[in-house]
JSON list of C-alpha atoms in Angstrom, two decimals:
[
{"chain": "E", "resi": 1, "resn": "GLN", "atom": "CA", "xyz": [0.08, -0.40, 0.26]},
{"chain": "E", "resi": 2, "resn": "SER", "atom": "CA", "xyz": [2.97, 2.85, 0.91]},
{"chain": "E", "resi": 3, "resn": "VAL", "atom": "CA", "xyz": [4.43, 3.55, -2.66]},
{"chain": "E", "resi": 4, "resn": "LEU", "atom": "CA", "xyz": [7.45, 5.19, -0.79]},
{"chain": "E", "resi": 5, "resn": "THR", "atom": "CA", "xyz": [10.41, 3.92, 0.86]},
{"chain": "E", "resi": 6, "resn": "GLN", "atom": "CA", "xyz": [11.71, 5.08, 4.07]},
{"chain": "E", "resi": 7, "resn": "PRO", "atom": "CA", "xyz": [13.97, 3.60, 6.73]},
{"chain": "E", "resi": 8, "resn": "PRO", "atom": "CA", "xyz": [12.27, 1.29, 9.68]},
{"chain": "E", "resi": 9, "resn": "SER", "atom": "CA", "xyz": [14.00, 3.04, 12.69]},
{"chain": "E", "resi": 10, "resn": "ALA", "atom": "CA", "xyz": [16.12, 5.97, 13.20]},
{"chain": "E", "resi": 11, "resn": "SER", "atom": "CA", "xyz": [17.95, 7.08, 17.03]},
{"chain": "E", "resi": 12, "resn": "GLY", "atom": "CA", "xyz": [19.85, 8.82, 18.48]},
{"chain": "E", "resi": 13, "resn": "THR", "atom": "CA", "xyz": [21.25, 9.89, 21.48]},
{"chain": "E", "resi": 14, "resn": "PRO", "atom": "CA", "xyz": [19.61, 14.11, 22.93]},
{"chain": "E", "resi": 15, "resn": "GLY", "atom": "CA", "xyz": [21.38, 16.87, 20.91]},
{"chain": "E", "resi": 16, "resn": "GLN", "atom": "CA", "xyz": [21.74, 14.72, 18.31]},
{"chain": "E", "resi": 17, "resn": "ARG", "atom": "CA", "xyz": [21.37, 14.93, 13.95]},
{"chain": "E", "resi": 18, "resn": "VAL", "atom": "CA", "xyz": [18.98, 11.71, 12.84]},
{"chain": "E", "resi": 19, "resn": "THR", "atom": "CA", "xyz": [18.25, 11.82, 9.51]},
{"chain": "E", "resi": 20, "resn": "ILE", "atom": "CA", "xyz": [15.03, 10.11, 7.30]},
{"chain": "E", "resi": 21, "resn": "SER", "atom": "CA", "xyz": [14.81, 9.14, 3.42]},
{"chain": "E", "resi": 22, "resn": "CYS", "atom": "CA", "xyz": [12.16, 9.13, 1.45]},
{"chain": "E", "resi": 23, "resn": "SER", "atom": "CA", "xyz": [12.27, 7.52, -1.87]},
{"chain": "E", "resi": 24, "resn": "GLY", "atom": "CA", "xyz": [9.76, 7.84, -4.31]},
{"chain": "E", "resi": 25, "resn": "THR", "atom": "CA", "xyz": [9.25, 7.55, -8.25]},
{"chain": "E", "resi": 26, "resn": "SER", "atom": "CA", "xyz": [9.48, 10.51, -10.81]},
{"chain": "E", "resi": 27, "resn": "SER", "atom": "CA", "xyz": [5.61, 10.27, -10.36]},
{"chain": "E", "resi": 28, "resn": "ASN", "atom": "CA", "xyz": [5.06, 11.02, -6.76]},
{"chain": "E", "resi": 29, "resn": "VAL", "atom": "CA", "xyz": [8.74, 12.57, -4.87]},
{"chain": "E", "resi": 30, "resn": "GLY", "atom": "CA", "xyz": [10.32, 14.12, -8.32]},
{"chain": "E", "resi": 31, "resn": "SER", "atom": "CA", "xyz": [7.02, 15.63, -10.19]},
{"chain": "E", "resi": 32, "resn": "ASN", "atom": "CA", "xyz": [5.16, 16.84, -6.27]},
{"chain": "E", "resi": 33, "resn": "PRO", "atom": "CA", "xyz": [6.36, 18.29, -3.36]},
{"chain": "E", "resi": 34, "resn": "VAL", "atom": "CA", "xyz": [7.21, 16.33, -0.65]},
{"chain": "E", "resi": 35, "resn": "ASN", "atom": "CA", "xyz": [5.02, 16.47, 2.92]},
{"chain": "E", "resi": 36, "resn": "TRP", "atom": "CA", "xyz": [6.16, 15.45, 7.11]},
{"chain": "E", "resi": 37, "resn": "TYR", "atom": "CA", "xyz": [3.97, 14.30, 8.85]},
{"chain": "E", "resi": 38, "resn": "GLN", "atom": "CA", "xyz": [4.92, 13.25, 12.51]},
{"chain": "E", "resi": 39, "resn": "GLN", "atom": "CA", "xyz": [2.46, 10.55, 14.91]},
{"chain": "E", "resi": 40, "resn": "LEU", "atom": "CA", "xyz": [3.78, 11.12, 18.24]},
{"chain": "E", "resi": 41, "resn": "PRO", "atom": "CA", "xyz": [2.63, 7.16, 20.67]},
{"chain": "E", "resi": 42, "resn": "GLY", "atom": "CA", "xyz": [-1.47, 7.43, 20.20]},
{"chain": "E", "resi": 43, "resn": "ALA", "atom": "CA", "xyz": [-1.50, 10.11, 18.49]},
{"chain": "E", "resi": 44, "resn": "ALA", "atom": "CA", "xyz": [-3.41, 11.52, 15.67]},
{"chain": "E", "resi": 45, "resn": "PRO", "atom": "CA", "xyz": [-0.82, 12.61, 12.22]},
{"chain": "E", "resi": 46, "resn": "LYS", "atom": "CA", "xyz": [-0.14, 16.33, 12.80]},
{"chain": "E", "resi": 47, "resn": "LEU", "atom": "CA", "xyz": [1.81, 18.20, 10.01]},
{"chain": "E", "resi": 48, "resn": "LEU", "atom": "CA", "xyz": [5.10, 18.94, 9.75]},
{"chain": "E", "resi": 49, "resn": "ILE", "atom": "CA", "xyz": [7.21, 20.01, 6.88]},
{"chain": "E", "resi": 50, "resn": "TYR", "atom": "CA", "xyz": [5.48, 20.76, 3.64]},
{"chain": "E", "resi": 51, "resn": "ILE", "atom": "CA", "xyz": [6.33, 21.68, 0.39]},
{"chain": "E", "resi": 52, "resn": "TYR", "atom": "CA", "xyz": [9.71, 19.95, 1.17]},
{"chain": "E", "resi": 53, "resn": "ASN", "atom": "CA", "xyz": [11.08, 22.45, 3.37]},
{"chain": "E", "resi": 54, "resn": "GLN", "atom": "CA", "xyz": [8.02, 24.75, 5.30]},
{"chain": "E", "resi": 55, "resn": "ARG", "atom": "CA", "xyz": [7.45, 24.80, 9.17]},
{"chain": "E", "resi": 56, "resn": "PRO", "atom": "CA", "xyz": [3.76, 25.01, 9.86]},
{"chain": "E", "resi": 57, "resn": "SER", "atom": "CA", "xyz": [3.19, 27.68, 12.93]},
{"chain": "E", "resi": 58, "resn": "GLY", "atom": "CA", "xyz": [5.04, 26.20, 15.82]},
{"chain": "E", "resi": 59, "resn": "VAL", "atom": "CA", "xyz": [6.94, 23.88, 14.69]},
{"chain": "E", "resi": 60, "resn": "PRO", "atom": "CA", "xyz": [11.03, 24.81, 16.17]},
{"chain": "E", "resi": 61, "resn": "ASP", "atom": "CA", "xyz": [13.21, 25.06, 13.13]},
{"chain": "E", "resi": 62, "resn": "ARG", "atom": "CA", "xyz": [14.89, 22.27, 14.48]},
{"chain": "E", "resi": 63, "resn": "PHE", "atom": "CA", "xyz": [12.94, 20.32, 12.10]},
{"chain": "E", "resi": 64, "resn": "SER", "atom": "CA", "xyz": [14.09, 21.22, 8.36]},
{"chain": "E", "resi": 65, "resn": "GLY", "atom": "CA", "xyz": [14.16, 18.96, 4.35]},
{"chain": "E", "resi": 66, "resn": "SER", "atom": "CA", "xyz": [15.31, 18.82, 1.16]},
{"chain": "E", "resi": 67, "resn": "LYS", "atom": "CA", "xyz": [14.82, 16.68, -2.11]},
{"chain": "E", "resi": 68, "resn": "SER", "atom": "CA", "xyz": [16.51, 15.37, -4.48]},
{"chain": "E", "resi": 69, "resn": "ASP", "atom": "CA", "xyz": [15.58, 13.71, -7.82]},
{"chain": "E", "resi": 70, "resn": "THR", "atom": "CA", "xyz": [12.96, 11.92, -6.21]},
{"chain": "E", "resi": 71, "resn": "SER", "atom": "CA", "xyz": [14.06, 11.02, -3.49]},
{"chain": "E", "resi": 72, "resn": "ALA", "atom": "CA", "xyz": [13.29, 13.92, -0.09]},
{"chain": "E", "resi": 73, "resn": "SER", "atom": "CA", "xyz": [14.93, 13.60, 3.74]},
{"chain": "E", "resi": 74, "resn": "LEU", "atom": "CA", "xyz": [13.39, 15.08, 6.94]},
{"chain": "E", "resi": 75, "resn": "ALA", "atom": "CA", "xyz": [16.46, 15.65, 9.35]},
{"chain": "E", "resi": 76, "resn": "ILE", "atom": "CA", "xyz": [16.28, 16.70, 12.49]},
{"chain": "E", "resi": 77, "resn": "SER", "atom": "CA", "xyz": [19.06, 18.37, 15.35]},
{"chain": "E", "resi": 78, "resn": "GLY", "atom": "CA", "xyz": [19.12, 18.52, 19.00]},
{"chain": "E", "resi": 79, "resn": "LEU", "atom": "CA", "xyz": [17.03, 16.40, 19.31]},
{"chain": "E", "resi": 80, "resn": "GLN", "atom": "CA", "xyz": [15.42, 15.79, 22.22]},
{"chain": "E", "resi": 81, "resn": "SER", "atom": "CA", "xyz": [12.62, 13.23, 24.20]},
{"chain": "E", "resi": 82, "resn": "ASP", "atom": "CA", "xyz": [9.55, 14.20, 22.55]},
{"chain": "E", "resi": 83, "resn": "ASP", "atom": "CA", "xyz": [10.47, 14.22, 18.98]},
{"chain": "E", "resi": 84, "resn": "GLU", "atom": "CA", "xyz": [10.10, 9.81, 19.78]},
{"chain": "E", "resi": 85, "resn": "ALA", "atom": "CA", "xyz": [7.37, 9.74, 16.72]},
{"chain": "E", "resi": 86, "resn": "ASP", "atom": "CA", "xyz": [6.56, 8.37, 13.69]},
{"chain": "E", "resi": 87, "resn": "TYR", "atom": "CA", "xyz": [7.33, 10.64, 10.80]},
{"chain": "E", "resi": 88, "resn": "PHE", "atom": "CA", "xyz": [5.87, 9.77, 7.46]},
{"chain": "E", "resi": 89, "resn": "CYS", "atom": "CA", "xyz": [6.21, 11.24, 4.02]},
{"chain": "E", "resi": 90, "resn": "ALA", "atom": "CA", "xyz": [4.37, 11.76, 1.56]},
{"chain": "E", "resi": 91, "resn": "ALA", "atom": "CA", "xyz": [2.99, 12.97, -1.85]},
{"chain": "E", "resi": 92, "resn": "TRP", "atom": "CA", "xyz": [0.73, 13.71, -4.37]},
{"chain": "E", "resi": 93, "resn": "ASP", "atom": "CA", "xyz": [0.78, 10.67, -7.27]},
{"chain": "E", "resi": 94, "resn": "ASP", "atom": "CA", "xyz": [0.34, 11.94, -10.49]},
{"chain": "E", "resi": 95, "resn": "SER", "atom": "CA", "xyz": [0.04, 7.65, -12.01]},
{"chain": "E", "resi": 96, "resn": "LEU", "atom": "CA", "xyz": [-2.76, 7.04, -9.31]},
{"chain": "E", "resi": 97, "resn": "ASN", "atom": "CA", "xyz": [-4.35, 9.91, -9.16]},
{"chain": "E", "resi": 98, "resn": "GLY", "atom": "CA", "xyz": [-3.99, 10.16, -5.22]},
{"chain": "E", "resi": 99, "resn": "TYR", "atom": "CA", "xyz": [-2.22, 10.80, -2.06]},
{"chain": "E", "resi": 100, "resn": "VAL", "atom": "CA", "xyz": [1.15, 8.31, -1.33]},
{"chain": "E", "resi": 101, "resn": "PHE", "atom": "CA", "xyz": [2.29, 8.02, 2.01]},
{"chain": "E", "resi": 102, "resn": "GLY", "atom": "CA", "xyz": [6.06, 6.52, 3.19]},
{"chain": "E", "resi": 103, "resn": "THR", "atom": "CA", "xyz": [6.53, 3.16, 5.45]},
{"chain": "E", "resi": 104, "resn": "GLY", "atom": "CA", "xyz": [6.84, 5.63, 7.66]},
{"chain": "E", "resi": 105, "resn": "THR", "atom": "CA", "xyz": [10.12, 6.18, 10.90]},
{"chain": "E", "resi": 106, "resn": "LYS", "atom": "CA", "xyz": [10.28, 5.52, 14.80]},
{"chain": "E", "resi": 107, "resn": "VAL", "atom": "CA", "xyz": [12.69, 7.28, 15.80]},
{"chain": "E", "resi": 108, "resn": "THR", "atom": "CA", "xyz": [14.14, 6.76, 18.58]},
{"chain": "E", "resi": 109, "resn": "VAL", "atom": "CA", "xyz": [15.65, 8.70, 21.36]},
{"chain": "E", "resi": 110, "resn": "LEU", "atom": "CA", "xyz": [18.47, 6.49, 23.17]},
{"chain": "M", "resi": 1, "resn": "GLU", "atom": "CA", "xyz": [-9.34, 27.08, 15.62]},
{"chain": "M", "resi": 2, "resn": "VAL", "atom": "CA", "xyz": [-9.99, 23.73, 13.38]},
{"chain": "M", "resi": 3, "resn": "HIS", "atom": "CA", "xyz": [-11.72, 21.24, 14.47]},
{"chain": "M", "resi": 4, "resn": "LEU", "atom": "CA", "xyz": [-12.22, 17.87, 12.62]},
{"chain": "M", "resi": 5, "resn": "LEU", "atom": "CA", "xyz": [-14.21, 15.10, 14.21]},
{"chain": "M", "resi": 6, "resn": "GLU", "atom": "CA", "xyz": [-14.74, 12.00, 13.04]},
{"chain": "M", "resi": 7, "resn": "SER", "atom": "CA", "xyz": [-18.06, 9.22, 14.82]},
{"chain": "M", "resi": 8, "resn": "GLY", "atom": "CA", "xyz": [-19.18, 5.89, 13.63]},
{"chain": "M", "resi": 9, "resn": "GLY", "atom": "CA", "xyz": [-16.30, 3.81, 13.94]},
{"chain": "M", "resi": 10, "resn": "GLY", "atom": "CA", "xyz": [-17.45, 1.26, 15.75]},
{"chain": "M", "resi": 11, "resn": "LEU", "atom": "CA", "xyz": [-17.53, -3.22, 15.49]},
{"chain": "M", "resi": 12, "resn": "GLU", "atom": "CA", "xyz": [-19.25, -4.57, 12.11]},
{"chain": "M", "resi": 13, "resn": "GLN", "atom": "CA", "xyz": [-18.89, -8.06, 11.10]},
{"chain": "M", "resi": 14, "resn": "PRO", "atom": "CA", "xyz": [-17.51, -9.07, 8.10]},
{"chain": "M", "resi": 15, "resn": "GLY", "atom": "CA", "xyz": [-19.83, -8.19, 4.94]},
{"chain": "M", "resi": 16, "resn": "GLY", "atom": "CA", "xyz": [-20.92, -5.79, 6.60]},
{"chain": "M", "resi": 17, "resn": "SER", "atom": "CA", "xyz": [-21.46, -1.39, 6.09]},
{"chain": "M", "resi": 18, "resn": "LEU", "atom": "CA", "xyz": [-20.53, 1.20, 8.39]},
{"chain": "M", "resi": 19, "resn": "ARG", "atom": "CA", "xyz": [-20.84, 5.27, 7.31]},
{"chain": "M", "resi": 20, "resn": "LEU", "atom": "CA", "xyz": [-18.54, 7.74, 9.39]},
{"chain": "M", "resi": 21, "resn": "SER", "atom": "CA", "xyz": [-18.50, 11.61, 10.01]},
{"chain": "M", "resi": 22, "resn": "CYS", "atom": "CA", "xyz": [-16.89, 13.71, 10.33]},
{"chain": "M", "resi": 23, "resn": "ALA", "atom": "CA", "xyz": [-18.08, 17.02, 11.07]},
{"chain": "M", "resi": 24, "resn": "ALA", "atom": "CA", "xyz": [-15.93, 19.95, 10.29]},
{"chain": "M", "resi": 25, "resn": "SER", "atom": "CA", "xyz": [-15.52, 23.60, 12.49]},
{"chain": "M", "resi": 26, "resn": "GLY", "atom": "CA", "xyz": [-13.57, 26.71, 13.18]},
{"chain": "M", "resi": 27, "resn": "PHE", "atom": "CA", "xyz": [-13.24, 27.58, 9.18]},
{"chain": "M", "resi": 28, "resn": "THR", "atom": "CA", "xyz": [-15.68, 27.86, 5.98]},
{"chain": "M", "resi": 29, "resn": "PHE", "atom": "CA", "xyz": [-16.14, 23.90, 5.31]},
{"chain": "M", "resi": 30, "resn": "SER", "atom": "CA", "xyz": [-16.90, 24.68, 2.08]},
{"chain": "M", "resi": 31, "resn": "SER", "atom": "CA", "xyz": [-14.34, 26.18, 1.07]},
{"chain": "M", "resi": 32, "resn": "TYR", "atom": "CA", "xyz": [-11.74, 23.43, 1.36]},
{"chain": "M", "resi": 33, "resn": "SER", "atom": "CA", "xyz": [-11.05, 19.54, 0.16]},
{"chain": "M", "resi": 34, "resn": "MET", "atom": "CA", "xyz": [-11.32, 16.75, 2.31]},
{"chain": "M", "resi": 35, "resn": "ASN", "atom": "CA", "xyz": [-9.80, 13.36, 2.29]},
{"chain": "M", "resi": 36, "resn": "TRP", "atom": "CA", "xyz": [-10.54, 10.33, 4.26]},
{"chain": "M", "resi": 37, "resn": "VAL", "atom": "CA", "xyz": [-7.02, 8.94, 5.51]},
{"chain": "M", "resi": 38, "resn": "ARG", "atom": "CA", "xyz": [-6.29, 5.53, 7.49]},
{"chain": "M", "resi": 39, "resn": "GLN", "atom": "CA", "xyz": [-4.35, 3.57, 9.63]},
{"chain": "M", "resi": 40, "resn": "ALA", "atom": "CA", "xyz": [-4.47, -0.27, 10.85]},
{"chain": "M", "resi": 41, "resn": "PRO", "atom": "CA", "xyz": [-3.11, -1.21, 14.00]},
{"chain": "M", "resi": 42, "resn": "GLY", "atom": "CA", "xyz": [0.15, -1.34, 14.19]},
{"chain": "M", "resi": 43, "resn": "ARG", "atom": "CA", "xyz": [0.56, 0.09, 10.42]},
{"chain": "M", "resi": 44, "resn": "GLY", "atom": "CA", "xyz": [1.43, 2.88, 8.30]},
{"chain": "M", "resi": 45, "resn": "LEU", "atom": "CA", "xyz": [-0.67, 6.05, 6.77]},
{"chain": "M", "resi": 46, "resn": "GLN", "atom": "CA", "xyz": [-3.42, 5.06, 3.97]},
{"chain": "M", "resi": 47, "resn": "TRP", "atom": "CA", "xyz": [-4.82, 7.39, 1.60]},
{"chain": "M", "resi": 48, "resn": "ILE", "atom": "CA", "xyz": [-8.35, 6.20, 1.31]},
{"chain": "M", "resi": 49, "resn": "SER", "atom": "CA", "xyz": [-10.05, 9.16, -0.55]},
{"chain": "M", "resi": 50, "resn": "TYR", "atom": "CA", "xyz": [-10.39, 12.10, -2.03]},
{"chain": "M", "resi": 51, "resn": "ILE", "atom": "CA", "xyz": [-14.03, 14.63, -2.59]},
{"chain": "M", "resi": 52, "resn": "SER", "atom": "CA", "xyz": [-13.85, 18.46, -4.06]},
{"chain": "M", "resi": 53, "resn": "LYS", "atom": "CA", "xyz": [-15.18, 21.38, -2.11]},
{"chain": "M", "resi": 54, "resn": "SER", "atom": "CA", "xyz": [-18.50, 20.64, -4.10]},
{"chain": "M", "resi": 55, "resn": "GLY", "atom": "CA", "xyz": [-17.96, 17.74, -4.13]},
{"chain": "M", "resi": 56, "resn": "ASP", "atom": "CA", "xyz": [-18.25, 17.23, -7.40]},
{"chain": "M", "resi": 57, "resn": "THR", "atom": "CA", "xyz": [-14.62, 15.15, -7.32]},
{"chain": "M", "resi": 58, "resn": "THR", "atom": "CA", "xyz": [-13.78, 12.64, -6.12]},
{"chain": "M", "resi": 59, "resn": "TYR", "atom": "CA", "xyz": [-10.46, 10.20, -6.05]},
{"chain": "M", "resi": 60, "resn": "TYR", "atom": "CA", "xyz": [-10.16, 6.70, -4.49]},
{"chain": "M", "resi": 61, "resn": "ALA", "atom": "CA", "xyz": [-8.25, 4.87, -3.82]},
{"chain": "M", "resi": 62, "resn": "ASP", "atom": "CA", "xyz": [-7.64, 1.47, -6.32]},
{"chain": "M", "resi": 63, "resn": "SER", "atom": "CA", "xyz": [-7.58, -1.07, -3.69]},
{"chain": "M", "resi": 64, "resn": "LEU", "atom": "CA", "xyz": [-10.66, -0.36, -1.91]},
{"chain": "M", "resi": 65, "resn": "GLN", "atom": "CA", "xyz": [-12.29, -1.90, -5.81]},
{"chain": "M", "resi": 66, "resn": "GLY", "atom": "CA", "xyz": [-15.11, 0.68, -5.06]},
{"chain": "M", "resi": 67, "resn": "ARG", "atom": "CA", "xyz": [-16.24, -0.49, -1.67]},
{"chain": "M", "resi": 68, "resn": "PHE", "atom": "CA", "xyz": [-16.06, 3.46, -0.82]},
{"chain": "M", "resi": 69, "resn": "ILE", "atom": "CA", "xyz": [-17.91, 6.58, -0.94]},
{"chain": "M", "resi": 70, "resn": "VAL", "atom": "CA", "xyz": [-17.03, 9.13, 0.20]},
{"chain": "M", "resi": 71, "resn": "SER", "atom": "CA", "xyz": [-19.95, 12.38, 0.13]},
{"chain": "M", "resi": 72, "resn": "ARG", "atom": "CA", "xyz": [-20.17, 15.95, 1.97]},
{"chain": "M", "resi": 73, "resn": "ASP", "atom": "CA", "xyz": [-23.09, 18.11, 3.07]},
{"chain": "M", "resi": 74, "resn": "ASN", "atom": "CA", "xyz": [-21.88, 21.37, 2.89]},
{"chain": "M", "resi": 75, "resn": "ALA", "atom": "CA", "xyz": [-25.09, 23.11, 4.82]},
{"chain": "M", "resi": 76, "resn": "LYS", "atom": "CA", "xyz": [-24.06, 21.12, 7.87]},
{"chain": "M", "resi": 77, "resn": "ASN", "atom": "CA", "xyz": [-19.82, 21.23, 8.05]},
{"chain": "M", "resi": 78, "resn": "SER", "atom": "CA", "xyz": [-19.83, 17.13, 7.14]},
{"chain": "M", "resi": 79, "resn": "LEU", "atom": "CA", "xyz": [-18.10, 14.04, 5.41]},
{"chain": "M", "resi": 80, "resn": "PHE", "atom": "CA", "xyz": [-18.76, 11.25, 5.32]},
{"chain": "M", "resi": 81, "resn": "LEU", "atom": "CA", "xyz": [-17.33, 7.77, 4.40]},
{"chain": "M", "resi": 82, "resn": "GLN", "atom": "CA", "xyz": [-19.78, 5.30, 3.29]},
{"chain": "M", "resi": 83, "resn": "MET", "atom": "CA", "xyz": [-18.13, 1.95, 3.42]},
{"chain": "M", "resi": 84, "resn": "ASN", "atom": "CA", "xyz": [-19.34, -1.66, 2.31]},
{"chain": "M", "resi": 85, "resn": "ARG", "atom": "CA", "xyz": [-18.80, -4.83, 1.42]},
{"chain": "M", "resi": 86, "resn": "LEU", "atom": "CA", "xyz": [-16.14, -4.76, 4.76]},
{"chain": "M", "resi": 87, "resn": "SER", "atom": "CA", "xyz": [-12.82, -6.91, 5.34]},
{"chain": "M", "resi": 88, "resn": "ASP", "atom": "CA", "xyz": [-10.83, -7.50, 8.25]},
{"chain": "M", "resi": 89, "resn": "GLU", "atom": "CA", "xyz": [-8.56, -5.75, 6.29]},
{"chain": "M", "resi": 90, "resn": "ASP", "atom": "CA", "xyz": [-10.57, -2.88, 6.76]},
{"chain": "M", "resi": 91, "resn": "THR", "atom": "CA", "xyz": [-10.60, -3.03, 10.61]},
{"chain": "M", "resi": 92, "resn": "ALA", "atom": "CA", "xyz": [-8.15, 0.84, 11.42]},
{"chain": "M", "resi": 93, "resn": "VAL", "atom": "CA", "xyz": [-8.55, 4.40, 12.82]},
{"chain": "M", "resi": 94, "resn": "TYR", "atom": "CA", "xyz": [-9.74, 6.40, 9.86]},
{"chain": "M", "resi": 95, "resn": "TYR", "atom": "CA", "xyz": [-9.40, 10.29, 10.15]},
{"chain": "M", "resi": 96, "resn": "CYS", "atom": "CA", "xyz": [-10.66, 12.86, 8.17]},
{"chain": "M", "resi": 97, "resn": "ALA", "atom": "CA", "xyz": [-8.19, 15.48, 6.43]},
{"chain": "M", "resi": 98, "resn": "ARG", "atom": "CA", "xyz": [-8.59, 18.98, 5.57]},
{"chain": "M", "resi": 99, "resn": "ASP", "atom": "CA", "xyz": [-7.31, 19.29, 2.14]},
{"chain": "M", "resi": 100, "resn": "LEU", "atom": "CA", "xyz": [-4.86, 21.72, 1.97]},
{"chain": "M", "resi": 101, "resn": "LEU", "atom": "CA", "xyz": [-4.17, 23.15, -2.66]},
{"chain": "M", "resi": 102, "resn": "LEU", "atom": "CA", "xyz": [-1.06, 25.64, -2.07]},
{"chain": "M", "resi": 103, "resn": "PRO", "atom": "CA", "xyz": [0.34, 27.52, -5.45]},
{"chain": "M", "resi": 104, "resn": "THR", "atom": "CA", "xyz": [3.19, 25.05, -4.65]},
{"chain": "M", "resi": 105, "resn": "GLY", "atom": "CA", "xyz": [1.99, 22.42, -3.88]},
{"chain": "M", "resi": 106, "resn": "ARG", "atom": "CA", "xyz": [-0.89, 20.32, -1.79]},
{"chain": "M", "resi": 107, "resn": "LEU", "atom": "CA", "xyz": [-1.03, 18.96, 1.51]},
{"chain": "M", "resi": 108, "resn": "PHE", "atom": "CA", "xyz": [-3.42, 18.27, 4.43]},
{"chain": "M", "resi": 109, "resn": "ASP", "atom": "CA", "xyz": [-3.20, 21.03, 7.28]},
{"chain": "M", "resi": 110, "resn": "TYR", "atom": "CA", "xyz": [-5.73, 19.23, 10.20]},
{"chain": "M", "resi": 111, "resn": "TRP", "atom": "CA", "xyz": [-6.43, 15.99, 10.77]},
{"chain": "M", "resi": 112, "resn": "GLY", "atom": "CA", "xyz": [-9.39, 14.30, 13.62]},
{"chain": "M", "resi": 113, "resn": "GLN", "atom": "CA", "xyz": [-8.23, 12.10, 15.96]},
{"chain": "M", "resi": 114, "resn": "GLY", "atom": "CA", "xyz": [-9.73, 9.62, 14.32]},
{"chain": "M", "resi": 115, "resn": "THR", "atom": "CA", "xyz": [-12.24, 6.96, 14.97]},
{"chain": "M", "resi": 116, "resn": "LEU", "atom": "CA", "xyz": [-11.41, 2.88, 14.94]},
{"chain": "M", "resi": 117, "resn": "VAL", "atom": "CA", "xyz": [-13.70, 0.45, 12.70]},
{"chain": "M", "resi": 118, "resn": "THR", "atom": "CA", "xyz": [-13.25, -3.49, 13.40]},
{"chain": "M", "resi": 119, "resn": "VAL", "atom": "CA", "xyz": [-14.38, -5.35, 10.86]},
{"chain": "M", "resi": 120, "resn": "SER", "atom": "CA", "xyz": [-14.43, -8.89, 13.27]},
{"chain": "M", "resi": 121, "resn": "SER", "atom": "CA", "xyz": [-17.55, -11.15, 13.74]}
]
């Protein structure tokens, strides 16, 4: 069901930088902006990064996004315990005429 | 403040039907397209359907095989998902999400808290 590929897990100690990759194809990541969603344990997803690297109000600048060809990345700098969550990338897919999500990455703060 | 509240989930037998609702408040509902997204237990997110502001355009995930129908009532600020011929694979938390279309791209900017649908005999 998931069209975009992410690593299942990522981890770091407090203060470290963690990067999550998101691999897609020319019909989704390659041609449409990527958004990132954060899902804290037991909660609904929340918009974290949109249109590659824009942050909604209230999201700290420790979170940043980037994109290259058919891949995108989310970086979390200055890792904090509150950052423990699942992170999903997403984009519109022109071939499927629908929105596709990544497989999700669980971030653990050691 | 934007608020989305899903309801209508519960336990249903395989082959049965359920109708989910999403009550919107805090924004002009008729000015936004809407989506349904689901998440099976311990799994990732799956986009289910999209409906335009007026309701005249809808899209669905191919995997649904025509079993689900999305609709809306702008006068009542409500979004609906009619789910038919349910199977255990439809067991999931169902979220409604507001669609924001910018010149640079599309995103889901607000989500409801979700409603749990369990399909089991």
